[in-house]
Coordinates of C-alpha atoms in Angstrom, one line a residue:
Chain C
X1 CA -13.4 -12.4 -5.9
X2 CA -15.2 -13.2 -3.3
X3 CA -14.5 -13.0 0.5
X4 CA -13.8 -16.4 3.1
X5 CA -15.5 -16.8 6.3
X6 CA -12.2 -16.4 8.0
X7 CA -11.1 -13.2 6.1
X8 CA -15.0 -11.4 6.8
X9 CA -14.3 -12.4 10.8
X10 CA -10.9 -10.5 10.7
X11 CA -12.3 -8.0 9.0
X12 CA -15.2 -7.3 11.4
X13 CA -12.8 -7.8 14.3
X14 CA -10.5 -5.5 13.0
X15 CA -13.5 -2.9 12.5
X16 CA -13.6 -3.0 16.0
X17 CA -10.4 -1.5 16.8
X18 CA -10.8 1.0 13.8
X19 CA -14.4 2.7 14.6
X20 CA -12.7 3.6 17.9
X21 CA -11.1 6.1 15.9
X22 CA -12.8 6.1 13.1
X23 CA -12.6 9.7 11.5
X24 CA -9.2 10.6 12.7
X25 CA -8.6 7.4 10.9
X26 CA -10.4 8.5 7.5
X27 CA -9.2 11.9 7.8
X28 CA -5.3 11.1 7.8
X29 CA -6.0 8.6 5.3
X30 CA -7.0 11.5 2.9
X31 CA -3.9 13.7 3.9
X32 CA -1.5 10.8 3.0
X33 CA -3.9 10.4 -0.1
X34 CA -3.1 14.4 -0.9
X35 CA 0.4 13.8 0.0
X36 CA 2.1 11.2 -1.8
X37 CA -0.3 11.7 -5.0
X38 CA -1.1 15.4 -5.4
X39 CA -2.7 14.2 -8.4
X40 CA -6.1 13.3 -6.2
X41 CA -6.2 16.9 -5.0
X42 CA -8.2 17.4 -8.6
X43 CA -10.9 15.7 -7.5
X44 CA -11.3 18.3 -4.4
X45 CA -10.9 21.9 -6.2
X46 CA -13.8 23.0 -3.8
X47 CA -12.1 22.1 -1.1
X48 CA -9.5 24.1 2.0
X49 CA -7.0 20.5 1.8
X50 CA -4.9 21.9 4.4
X51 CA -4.0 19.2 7.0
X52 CA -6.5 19.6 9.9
X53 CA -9.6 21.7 7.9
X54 CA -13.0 21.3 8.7
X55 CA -13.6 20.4 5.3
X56 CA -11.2 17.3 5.1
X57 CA -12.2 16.3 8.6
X58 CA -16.2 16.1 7.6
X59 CA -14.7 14.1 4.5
X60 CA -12.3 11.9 6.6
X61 CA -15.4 10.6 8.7
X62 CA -18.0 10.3 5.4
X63 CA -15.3 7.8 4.2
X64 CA -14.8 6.0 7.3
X65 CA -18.6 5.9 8.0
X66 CA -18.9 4.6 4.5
X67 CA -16.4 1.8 5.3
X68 CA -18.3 1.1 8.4
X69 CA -21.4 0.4 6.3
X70 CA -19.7 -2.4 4.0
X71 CA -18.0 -3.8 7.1
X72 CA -22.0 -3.9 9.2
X73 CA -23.3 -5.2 5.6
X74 CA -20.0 -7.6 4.7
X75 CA -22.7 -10.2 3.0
X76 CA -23.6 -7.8 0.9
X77 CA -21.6 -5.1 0.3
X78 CA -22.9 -4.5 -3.3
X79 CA -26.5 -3.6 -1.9
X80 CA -24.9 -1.4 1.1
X81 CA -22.7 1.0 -1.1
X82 CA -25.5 1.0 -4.3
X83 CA -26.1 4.4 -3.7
X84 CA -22.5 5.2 -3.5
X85 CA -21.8 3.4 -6.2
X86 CA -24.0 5.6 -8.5
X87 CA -22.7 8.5 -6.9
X88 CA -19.4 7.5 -8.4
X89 CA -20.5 6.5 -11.6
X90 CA -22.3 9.3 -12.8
X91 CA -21.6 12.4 -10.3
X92 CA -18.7 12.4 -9.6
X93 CA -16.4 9.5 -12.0
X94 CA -13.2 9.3 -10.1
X95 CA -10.7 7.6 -12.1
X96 CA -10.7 4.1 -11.1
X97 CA -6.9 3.8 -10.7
X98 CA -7.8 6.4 -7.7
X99 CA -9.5 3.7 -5.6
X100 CA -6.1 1.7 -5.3
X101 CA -4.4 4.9 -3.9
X102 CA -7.1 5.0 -1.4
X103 CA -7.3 1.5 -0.3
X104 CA -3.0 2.0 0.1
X105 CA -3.1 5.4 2.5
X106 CA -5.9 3.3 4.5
X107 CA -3.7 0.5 4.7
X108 CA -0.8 2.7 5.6
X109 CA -2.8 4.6 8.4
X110 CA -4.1 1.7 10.0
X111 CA -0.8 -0.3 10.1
X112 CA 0.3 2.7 12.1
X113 CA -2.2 3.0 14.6
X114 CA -2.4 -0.9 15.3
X115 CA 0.6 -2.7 14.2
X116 CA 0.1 -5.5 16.4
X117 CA -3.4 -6.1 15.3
X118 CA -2.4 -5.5 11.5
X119 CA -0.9 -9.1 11.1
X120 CA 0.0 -10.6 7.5
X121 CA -3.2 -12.4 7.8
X122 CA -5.3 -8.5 8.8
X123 CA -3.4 -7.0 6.0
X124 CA -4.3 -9.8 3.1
X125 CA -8.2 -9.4 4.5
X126 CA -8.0 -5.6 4.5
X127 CA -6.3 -5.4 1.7
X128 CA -8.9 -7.8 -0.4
X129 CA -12.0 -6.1 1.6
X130 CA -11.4 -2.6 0.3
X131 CA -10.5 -4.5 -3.4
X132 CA -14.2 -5.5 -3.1
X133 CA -15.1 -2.1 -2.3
X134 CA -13.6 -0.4 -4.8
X135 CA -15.1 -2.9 -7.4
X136 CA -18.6 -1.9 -6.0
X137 CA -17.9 1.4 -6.5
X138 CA -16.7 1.4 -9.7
X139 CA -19.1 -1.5 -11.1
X140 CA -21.9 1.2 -12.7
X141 CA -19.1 2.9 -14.7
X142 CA -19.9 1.5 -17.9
Chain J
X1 CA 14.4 11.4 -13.9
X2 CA 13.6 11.3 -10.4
X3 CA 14.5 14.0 -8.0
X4 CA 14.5 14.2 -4.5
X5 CA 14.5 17.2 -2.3
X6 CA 16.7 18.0 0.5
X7 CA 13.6 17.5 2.6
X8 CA 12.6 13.8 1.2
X9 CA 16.3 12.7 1.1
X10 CA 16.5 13.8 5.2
X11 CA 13.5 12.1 5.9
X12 CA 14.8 8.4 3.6
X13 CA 17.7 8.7 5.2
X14 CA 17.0 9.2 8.7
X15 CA 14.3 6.3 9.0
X16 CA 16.7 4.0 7.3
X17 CA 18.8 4.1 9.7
X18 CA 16.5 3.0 11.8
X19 CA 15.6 0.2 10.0
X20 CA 16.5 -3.2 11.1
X21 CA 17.0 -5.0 7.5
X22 CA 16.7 -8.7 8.7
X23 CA 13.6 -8.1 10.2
X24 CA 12.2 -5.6 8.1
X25 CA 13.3 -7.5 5.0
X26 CA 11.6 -10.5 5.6
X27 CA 7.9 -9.6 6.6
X28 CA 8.1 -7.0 3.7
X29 CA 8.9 -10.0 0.9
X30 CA 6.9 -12.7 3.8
X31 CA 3.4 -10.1 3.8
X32 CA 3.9 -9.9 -0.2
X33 CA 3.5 -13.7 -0.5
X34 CA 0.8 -13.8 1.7
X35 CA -1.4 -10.7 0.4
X36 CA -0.6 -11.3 -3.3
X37 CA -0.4 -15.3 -3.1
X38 CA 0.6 -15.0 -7.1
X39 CA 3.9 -13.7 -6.3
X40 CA 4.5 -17.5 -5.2
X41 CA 5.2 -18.3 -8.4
X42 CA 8.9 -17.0 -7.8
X43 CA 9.6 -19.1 -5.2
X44 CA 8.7 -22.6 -6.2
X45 CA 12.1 -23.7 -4.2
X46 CA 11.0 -22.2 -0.9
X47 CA 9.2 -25.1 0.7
X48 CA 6.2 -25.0 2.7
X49 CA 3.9 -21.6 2.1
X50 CA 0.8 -22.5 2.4
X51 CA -0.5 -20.9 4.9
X52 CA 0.4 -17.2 6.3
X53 CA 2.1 -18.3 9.3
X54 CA 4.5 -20.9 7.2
X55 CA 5.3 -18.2 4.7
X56 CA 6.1 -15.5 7.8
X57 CA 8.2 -18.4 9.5
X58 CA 9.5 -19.8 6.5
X59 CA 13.9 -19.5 7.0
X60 CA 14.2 -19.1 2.8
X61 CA 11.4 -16.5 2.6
X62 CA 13.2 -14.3 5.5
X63 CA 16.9 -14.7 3.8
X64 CA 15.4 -13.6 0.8
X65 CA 13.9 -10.7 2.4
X66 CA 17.1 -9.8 4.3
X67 CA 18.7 -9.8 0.6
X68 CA 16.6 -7.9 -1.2
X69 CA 15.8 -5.1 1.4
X70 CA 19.9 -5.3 1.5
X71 CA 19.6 -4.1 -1.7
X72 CA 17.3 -1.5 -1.2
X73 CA 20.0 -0.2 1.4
X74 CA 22.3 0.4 -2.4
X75 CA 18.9 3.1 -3.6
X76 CA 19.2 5.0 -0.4
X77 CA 23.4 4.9 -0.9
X78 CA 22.6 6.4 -4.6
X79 CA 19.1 8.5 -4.1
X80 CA 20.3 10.6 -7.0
X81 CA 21.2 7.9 -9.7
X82 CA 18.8 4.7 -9.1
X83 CA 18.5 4.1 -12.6
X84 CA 22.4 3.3 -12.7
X85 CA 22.4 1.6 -9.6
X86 CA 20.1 -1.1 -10.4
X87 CA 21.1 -1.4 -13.8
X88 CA 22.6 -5.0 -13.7
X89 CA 20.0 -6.2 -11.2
X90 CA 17.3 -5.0 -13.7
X91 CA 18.7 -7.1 -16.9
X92 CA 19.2 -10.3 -13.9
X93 CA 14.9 -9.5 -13.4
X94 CA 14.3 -9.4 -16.7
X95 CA 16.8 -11.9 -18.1
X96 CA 17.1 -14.1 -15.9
X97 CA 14.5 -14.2 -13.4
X98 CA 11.5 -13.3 -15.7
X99 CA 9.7 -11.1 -13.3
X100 CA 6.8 -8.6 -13.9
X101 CA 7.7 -5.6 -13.4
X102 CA 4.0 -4.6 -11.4
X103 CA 5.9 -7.4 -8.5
X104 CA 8.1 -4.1 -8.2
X105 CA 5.2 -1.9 -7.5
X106 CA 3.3 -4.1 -5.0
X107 CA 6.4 -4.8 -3.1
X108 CA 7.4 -1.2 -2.3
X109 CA 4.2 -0.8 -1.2
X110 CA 3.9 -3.5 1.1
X111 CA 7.5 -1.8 2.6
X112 CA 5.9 1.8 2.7
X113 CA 3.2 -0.3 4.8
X114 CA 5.2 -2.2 7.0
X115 CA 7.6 0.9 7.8
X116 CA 4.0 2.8 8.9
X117 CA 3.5 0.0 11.4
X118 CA 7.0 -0.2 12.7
X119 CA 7.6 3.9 12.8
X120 CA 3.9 4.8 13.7
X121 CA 3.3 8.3 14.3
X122 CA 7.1 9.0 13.0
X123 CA 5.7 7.8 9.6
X124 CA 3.9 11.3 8.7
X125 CA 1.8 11.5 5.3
X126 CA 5.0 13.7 4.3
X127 CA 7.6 10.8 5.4
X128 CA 5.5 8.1 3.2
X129 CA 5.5 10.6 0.5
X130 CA 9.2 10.8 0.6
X131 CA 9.2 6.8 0.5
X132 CA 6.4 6.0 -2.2
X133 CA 8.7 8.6 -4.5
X134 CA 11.8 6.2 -3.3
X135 CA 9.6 2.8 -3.7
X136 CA 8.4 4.2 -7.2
X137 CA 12.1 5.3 -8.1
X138 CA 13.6 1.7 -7.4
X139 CA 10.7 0.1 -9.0
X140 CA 11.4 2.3 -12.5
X141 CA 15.1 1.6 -12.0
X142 CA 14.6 -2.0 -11.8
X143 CA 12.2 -2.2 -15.4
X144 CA 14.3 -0.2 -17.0
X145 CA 16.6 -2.4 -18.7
X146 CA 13.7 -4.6 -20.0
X147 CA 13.5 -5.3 -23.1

Protein backbone atom coordinates (compact mmCIF):
# COMPACT_ATOMS: atom_id res chain seq x y z
CA UNK A 1 0.00 0.00 0.00
CA UNK A 2 1.40 2.69 -1.14
CA UNK A 3 0.43 6.44 -0.85
CA UNK A 4 -0.90 8.90 -4.24
CA UNK A 5 0.43 12.15 -4.90
CA UNK A 6 -2.87 13.63 -3.98
CA UNK A 7 -3.33 11.76 -0.70
CA UNK A 8 0.69 12.75 0.57
CA UNK A 9 -0.47 16.64 -0.41
CA UNK A 10 -3.53 16.32 1.93
CA UNK A 11 -1.68 14.87 4.30
CA UNK A 12 1.06 17.50 4.52
CA UNK A 13 -1.55 20.18 4.29
CA UNK A 14 -3.39 18.77 6.97
CA UNK A 15 -0.07 18.59 9.05
CA UNK A 16 -0.29 22.00 8.91
CA UNK A 17 -3.24 22.64 10.80
CA UNK A 18 -2.24 19.69 13.35
CA UNK A 19 1.46 20.83 14.42
CA UNK A 20 -0.34 24.07 15.54
CA UNK A 21 -1.38 21.98 18.32
CA UNK A 22 0.54 19.29 18.06
CA UNK A 23 0.99 17.83 21.71
CA UNK A 24 -2.39 18.75 23.07
CA UNK A 25 -3.28 16.83 20.03
CA UNK A 26 -1.01 13.62 20.86
CA UNK A 27 -1.77 13.90 24.39
CA UNK A 28 -5.70 13.61 24.17
CA UNK A 29 -5.17 11.13 21.64
CA UNK A 30 -3.61 8.85 24.42
CA UNK A 31 -6.41 9.65 27.06
CA UNK A 32 -9.12 8.47 24.47
CA UNK A 33 -6.56 5.56 23.86
CA UNK A 34 -6.69 4.82 27.93
CA UNK A 35 -10.29 5.43 27.83
CA UNK A 36 -12.23 3.43 25.54
CA UNK A 37 -9.48 0.46 25.71
CA UNK A 38 -8.21 0.20 29.21
CA UNK A 39 -6.51 -2.71 27.82
CA UNK A 40 -3.46 -0.27 26.46
CA UNK A 41 -2.93 1.02 30.01
CA UNK A 42 -0.62 -2.39 30.26
CA UNK A 43 1.76 -1.07 28.17
CA UNK A 44 2.23 2.11 30.58
CA UNK A 45 2.47 0.36 34.31
CA UNK A 46 5.27 3.05 34.89
CA UNK A 47 3.23 5.58 34.17
CA UNK A 48 0.79 8.51 36.48
CA UNK A 49 -2.19 8.03 33.29
CA UNK A 50 -4.30 10.49 34.98
CA UNK A 51 -5.80 12.92 32.45
CA UNK A 52 -3.53 15.99 32.36
CA UNK A 53 0.06 14.26 34.01
CA UNK A 54 3.29 15.35 33.13
CA UNK A 55 3.97 11.99 32.18
CA UNK A 56 1.23 11.50 29.47
CA UNK A 57 1.80 15.03 28.26
CA UNK A 58 5.79 14.39 27.57
CA UNK A 59 4.23 11.15 25.86
CA UNK A 60 1.42 12.99 23.97
CA UNK A 61 4.05 15.23 22.24
CA UNK A 62 6.88 12.21 21.56
CA UNK A 63 3.97 10.67 19.56
CA UNK A 64 2.95 13.71 17.71
CA UNK A 65 6.64 14.66 17.10
CA UNK A 66 7.02 11.22 15.81
CA UNK A 67 4.12 11.71 13.44
CA UNK A 68 5.58 14.94 12.44
CA UNK A 69 8.72 13.12 11.31
CA UNK A 70 6.84 10.59 8.84
CA UNK A 71 4.65 13.49 7.57
CA UNK A 72 8.46 15.91 6.89
CA UNK A 73 9.84 12.43 5.48
CA UNK A 74 6.36 11.20 3.62
CA UNK A 75 8.78 9.62 0.63
CA UNK A 76 10.14 7.69 2.90
CA UNK A 77 8.64 7.00 5.91
CA UNK A 78 10.27 3.55 6.30
CA UNK A 79 13.81 5.24 6.74
CA UNK A 80 12.39 8.12 9.02
CA UNK A 81 10.75 5.79 11.81
CA UNK A 82 13.72 2.84 11.42
CA UNK A 83 14.79 3.64 14.70
CA UNK A 84 11.30 3.49 16.05
CA UNK A 85 10.58 0.72 14.37
CA UNK A 86 13.22 -1.37 16.24
CA UNK A 87 12.30 0.25 19.26
CA UNK A 88 8.99 -1.51 18.84
CA UNK A 89 10.23 -4.66 17.73
CA UNK A 90 12.47 -5.68 20.20
CA UNK A 91 12.05 -3.18 23.32
CA UNK A 92 9.07 -2.66 23.78
CA UNK A 93 6.61 -5.35 21.24
CA UNK A 94 3.32 -3.70 21.50
CA UNK A 95 0.73 -5.89 20.23
CA UNK A 96 0.10 -5.06 16.73
CA UNK A 97 -3.72 -4.87 17.04
CA UNK A 98 -2.73 -1.76 19.35
CA UNK A 99 -1.53 0.33 16.45
CA UNK A 100 -5.24 0.39 14.99
CA UNK A 101 -6.59 1.64 18.39
CA UNK A 102 -4.11 4.38 18.07
CA UNK A 103 -4.52 5.42 14.54
CA UNK A 104 -8.65 5.50 15.67
CA UNK A 105 -8.25 7.98 18.90
CA UNK A 106 -6.00 10.10 16.44
CA UNK A 107 -8.61 10.12 13.95
CA UNK A 108 -11.18 10.79 16.54
CA UNK A 109 -9.21 13.81 18.13
CA UNK A 110 -8.48 15.48 15.00
CA UNK A 111 -11.97 15.20 13.49
CA UNK A 112 -12.84 17.21 16.67
CA UNK A 113 -10.52 19.94 16.54
CA UNK A 114 -10.96 20.51 12.65
CA UNK A 115 -14.04 19.11 11.34
CA UNK A 116 -14.15 21.32 8.46
CA UNK A 117 -10.74 20.48 7.30
CA UNK A 118 -11.26 16.65 8.09
CA UNK A 119 -13.22 16.02 4.83
CA UNK A 120 -14.06 12.28 3.50
CA UNK A 121 -11.20 12.85 1.26
CA UNK A 122 -8.62 14.06 4.75
CA UNK A 123 -10.03 11.17 6.61
CA UNK A 124 -9.32 8.33 3.75
CA UNK A 125 -5.53 10.01 3.53
CA UNK A 126 -5.19 10.12 7.30
CA UNK A 127 -6.66 7.16 7.80
CA UNK A 128 -4.24 5.17 5.08
CA UNK A 129 -1.05 7.49 6.27
CA UNK A 130 -1.10 6.20 9.86
CA UNK A 131 -1.97 2.47 8.13
CA UNK A 132 1.53 3.03 6.59
CA UNK A 133 2.81 3.99 9.84
CA UNK A 134 1.86 1.37 11.74
CA UNK A 135 3.20 -1.16 9.10
CA UNK A 136 6.67 0.54 9.61
CA UNK A 137 6.50 0.10 12.96
CA UNK A 138 5.59 -3.22 13.17
CA UNK A 139 7.66 -4.48 10.01
CA UNK A 140 10.85 -5.81 12.25
CA UNK A 141 8.51 -7.93 14.35
CA UNK A 142 9.39 -11.11 12.97
CA UNK B 1 -23.37 -9.56 27.64
CA UNK B 2 -22.87 -6.02 27.41
CA UNK B 3 -23.53 -3.66 30.20
CA UNK B 4 -23.79 -0.14 30.31
CA UNK B 5 -23.52 2.16 33.28
CA UNK B 6 -25.84 4.78 34.36
CA UNK B 7 -22.99 7.08 33.38
CA UNK B 8 -22.41 5.63 29.53
CA UNK B 9 -26.26 5.28 29.00
CA UNK B 10 -26.62 9.35 30.06
CA UNK B 11 -23.96 10.21 27.92
CA UNK B 12 -25.57 7.73 24.50
CA UNK B 13 -28.55 9.11 25.22
CA UNK B 14 -28.05 12.65 25.54
CA UNK B 15 -25.88 13.07 22.26
CA UNK B 16 -28.45 11.12 20.35
CA UNK B 17 -30.64 13.43 20.73
CA UNK B 18 -28.74 15.61 19.28
CA UNK B 19 -28.09 13.89 16.40
CA UNK B 20 -29.56 14.78 13.16
CA UNK B 21 -30.01 11.07 11.51
CA UNK B 22 -30.32 12.20 7.81
CA UNK B 23 -27.28 14.00 7.93
CA UNK B 24 -25.41 12.09 10.22
CA UNK B 25 -26.52 8.83 8.56
CA UNK B 26 -25.31 9.48 5.30
CA UNK B 27 -21.64 10.83 5.62
CA UNK B 28 -21.25 8.01 8.27
CA UNK B 29 -22.23 5.04 5.46
CA UNK B 30 -20.85 7.99 2.50
CA UNK B 31 -17.02 8.39 4.57
CA UNK B 32 -17.20 4.29 4.84
CA UNK B 33 -17.31 4.02 1.09
CA UNK B 34 -14.84 6.33 0.55
CA UNK B 35 -12.07 5.31 3.29
CA UNK B 36 -12.67 1.55 2.85
CA UNK B 37 -13.44 1.65 -1.11
CA UNK B 38 -14.07 -2.40 -0.54
CA UNK B 39 -17.21 -1.82 1.24
CA UNK B 40 -18.46 -0.86 -2.45
CA UNK B 41 -19.04 -4.11 -3.17
CA UNK B 42 -22.49 -3.78 -1.36
CA UNK B 43 -23.68 -1.37 -3.31
CA UNK B 44 -23.29 -2.34 -6.87
CA UNK B 45 -26.92 -0.65 -7.50
CA UNK B 46 -25.83 2.74 -6.23
CA UNK B 47 -24.69 4.42 -9.45
CA UNK B 48 -21.88 6.70 -9.74
CA UNK B 49 -19.06 6.34 -6.70
CA UNK B 50 -16.18 6.88 -8.05
CA UNK B 51 -14.87 9.53 -6.72
CA UNK B 52 -15.34 10.94 -2.91
CA UNK B 53 -17.39 13.74 -3.85
CA UNK B 54 -19.91 11.40 -6.06
CA UNK B 55 -20.20 8.92 -3.22
CA UNK B 56 -20.76 11.98 -0.43
CA UNK B 57 -23.44 13.48 -3.05
CA UNK B 58 -24.67 10.33 -4.21
CA UNK B 59 -28.96 10.47 -3.29
CA UNK B 60 -28.89 6.29 -2.73
CA UNK B 61 -25.79 6.35 -0.62
CA UNK B 62 -27.44 9.16 1.78
CA UNK B 63 -31.03 7.15 2.01
CA UNK B 64 -29.14 4.36 2.83
CA UNK B 65 -27.33 6.17 5.44
CA UNK B 66 -30.52 7.76 6.82
CA UNK B 67 -31.86 3.97 7.08
CA UNK B 68 -29.33 2.40 8.67
CA UNK B 69 -28.33 5.12 11.30
CA UNK B 70 -32.38 4.89 11.76
CA UNK B 71 -31.71 1.73 12.91
CA UNK B 72 -29.13 2.54 15.15
CA UNK B 73 -31.80 4.96 16.81
CA UNK B 74 -33.62 0.98 17.81
CA UNK B 75 -29.78 0.13 19.94
CA UNK B 76 -30.11 3.33 21.87
CA UNK B 77 -34.24 2.45 22.41
CA UNK B 78 -32.92 -1.12 23.80
CA UNK B 79 -29.16 -0.30 25.35
CA UNK B 80 -29.87 -3.20 27.68
CA UNK B 81 -30.86 -6.00 25.08
CA UNK B 82 -29.05 -5.27 21.64
CA UNK B 83 -28.58 -8.85 21.02
CA UNK B 84 -32.50 -9.22 20.84
CA UNK B 85 -33.04 -6.21 19.04
CA UNK B 86 -31.04 -6.85 16.08
CA UNK B 87 -31.80 -10.38 16.00
CA UNK B 88 -33.77 -10.44 12.59
CA UNK B 89 -31.66 -7.75 11.06
CA UNK B 90 -28.60 -10.05 11.89
CA UNK B 91 -30.04 -13.37 10.00
CA UNK B 92 -31.18 -10.55 6.94
CA UNK B 93 -26.85 -9.64 7.07
CA UNK B 94 -26.00 -12.86 7.13
CA UNK B 95 -28.70 -14.59 5.05
CA UNK B 96 -29.49 -12.42 2.87
CA UNK B 97 -27.12 -9.71 2.36
CA UNK B 98 -23.94 -11.75 2.84
CA UNK B 99 -21.95 -9.22 4.72
CA UNK B 100 -18.73 -9.54 6.75
CA UNK B 101 -19.23 -9.01 9.85
CA UNK B 102 -15.63 -6.72 10.32
CA UNK B 103 -18.06 -4.06 7.77
CA UNK B 104 -19.87 -3.82 11.31
CA UNK B 105 -16.69 -2.87 13.04
CA UNK B 106 -15.37 -0.20 10.57
CA UNK B 107 -18.63 1.40 10.35
CA UNK B 108 -19.19 2.18 13.98
CA UNK B 109 -16.06 3.54 13.89
CA UNK B 110 -16.33 5.78 11.20
CA UNK B 111 -19.83 7.07 13.32
CA UNK B 112 -17.73 7.40 16.72
CA UNK B 113 -15.53 9.63 14.24
CA UNK B 114 -17.93 11.64 12.54
CA UNK B 115 -19.96 12.31 15.98
CA UNK B 116 -16.15 13.71 17.28
CA UNK B 117 -16.30 16.15 14.40
CA UNK B 118 -19.87 17.16 14.75
CA UNK B 119 -19.89 17.42 18.91
CA UNK B 120 -16.17 18.62 19.19
CA UNK B 121 -15.16 19.32 22.56
CA UNK B 122 -18.67 17.77 23.81
CA UNK B 123 -17.24 14.43 22.54
CA UNK B 124 -14.85 13.77 25.70
CA UNK B 125 -12.47 10.59 25.65
CA UNK B 126 -15.19 9.32 28.31
CA UNK B 127 -18.29 10.21 25.76
CA UNK B 128 -16.47 8.07 22.84
CA UNK B 129 -15.84 5.42 25.34
CA UNK B 130 -19.52 5.25 26.09
CA UNK B 131 -20.02 5.03 22.10
CA UNK B 132 -17.15 2.62 21.00
CA UNK B 133 -18.92 0.16 23.93
CA UNK B 134 -22.42 1.03 21.96
CA UNK B 135 -20.67 0.75 18.33
CA UNK B 136 -18.97 -2.64 19.56
CA UNK B 137 -22.41 -3.78 21.24
CA UNK B 138 -24.45 -3.29 17.88
CA UNK B 139 -21.76 -4.73 15.89
CA UNK B 140 -21.80 -8.22 18.22
CA UNK B 141 -25.58 -7.96 18.01
CA UNK B 142 -25.63 -7.82 14.39
CA UNK B 143 -22.98 -11.26 13.87
CA UNK B 144 -24.66 -12.92 16.25
CA UNK B 145 -27.08 -14.85 14.36
CA UNK B 146 -24.46 -15.98 11.82
CA UNK B 147 -24.12 -19.14 11.12
Amino acid sequence: MSLTKAERTIITSMWGKISTQADCIGTETLERLFASYPQTKTYFPHFDLHPGSAQLRAHGSKVAAALGDAVKNIDNISGALSKLSELHAYILRVDPVNFKLLSHCLLVTVASYFPAEFTAEAHEAWDKFLSVVSSVLTEKYR
Amino acid sequence: MVHFTAEEKAAITNLWGKVNIEEIGGEALGRLLVVYPWTQRFFDTFGNLSSASAIMGNPKVKAHGKKVLTSFGDAVKNIDNLKGAFAKLSELHCDKLHVDPENFRLLGNVIVIIMASHFGKEFTPEVQAAWQKLVVGVATALAHKYH
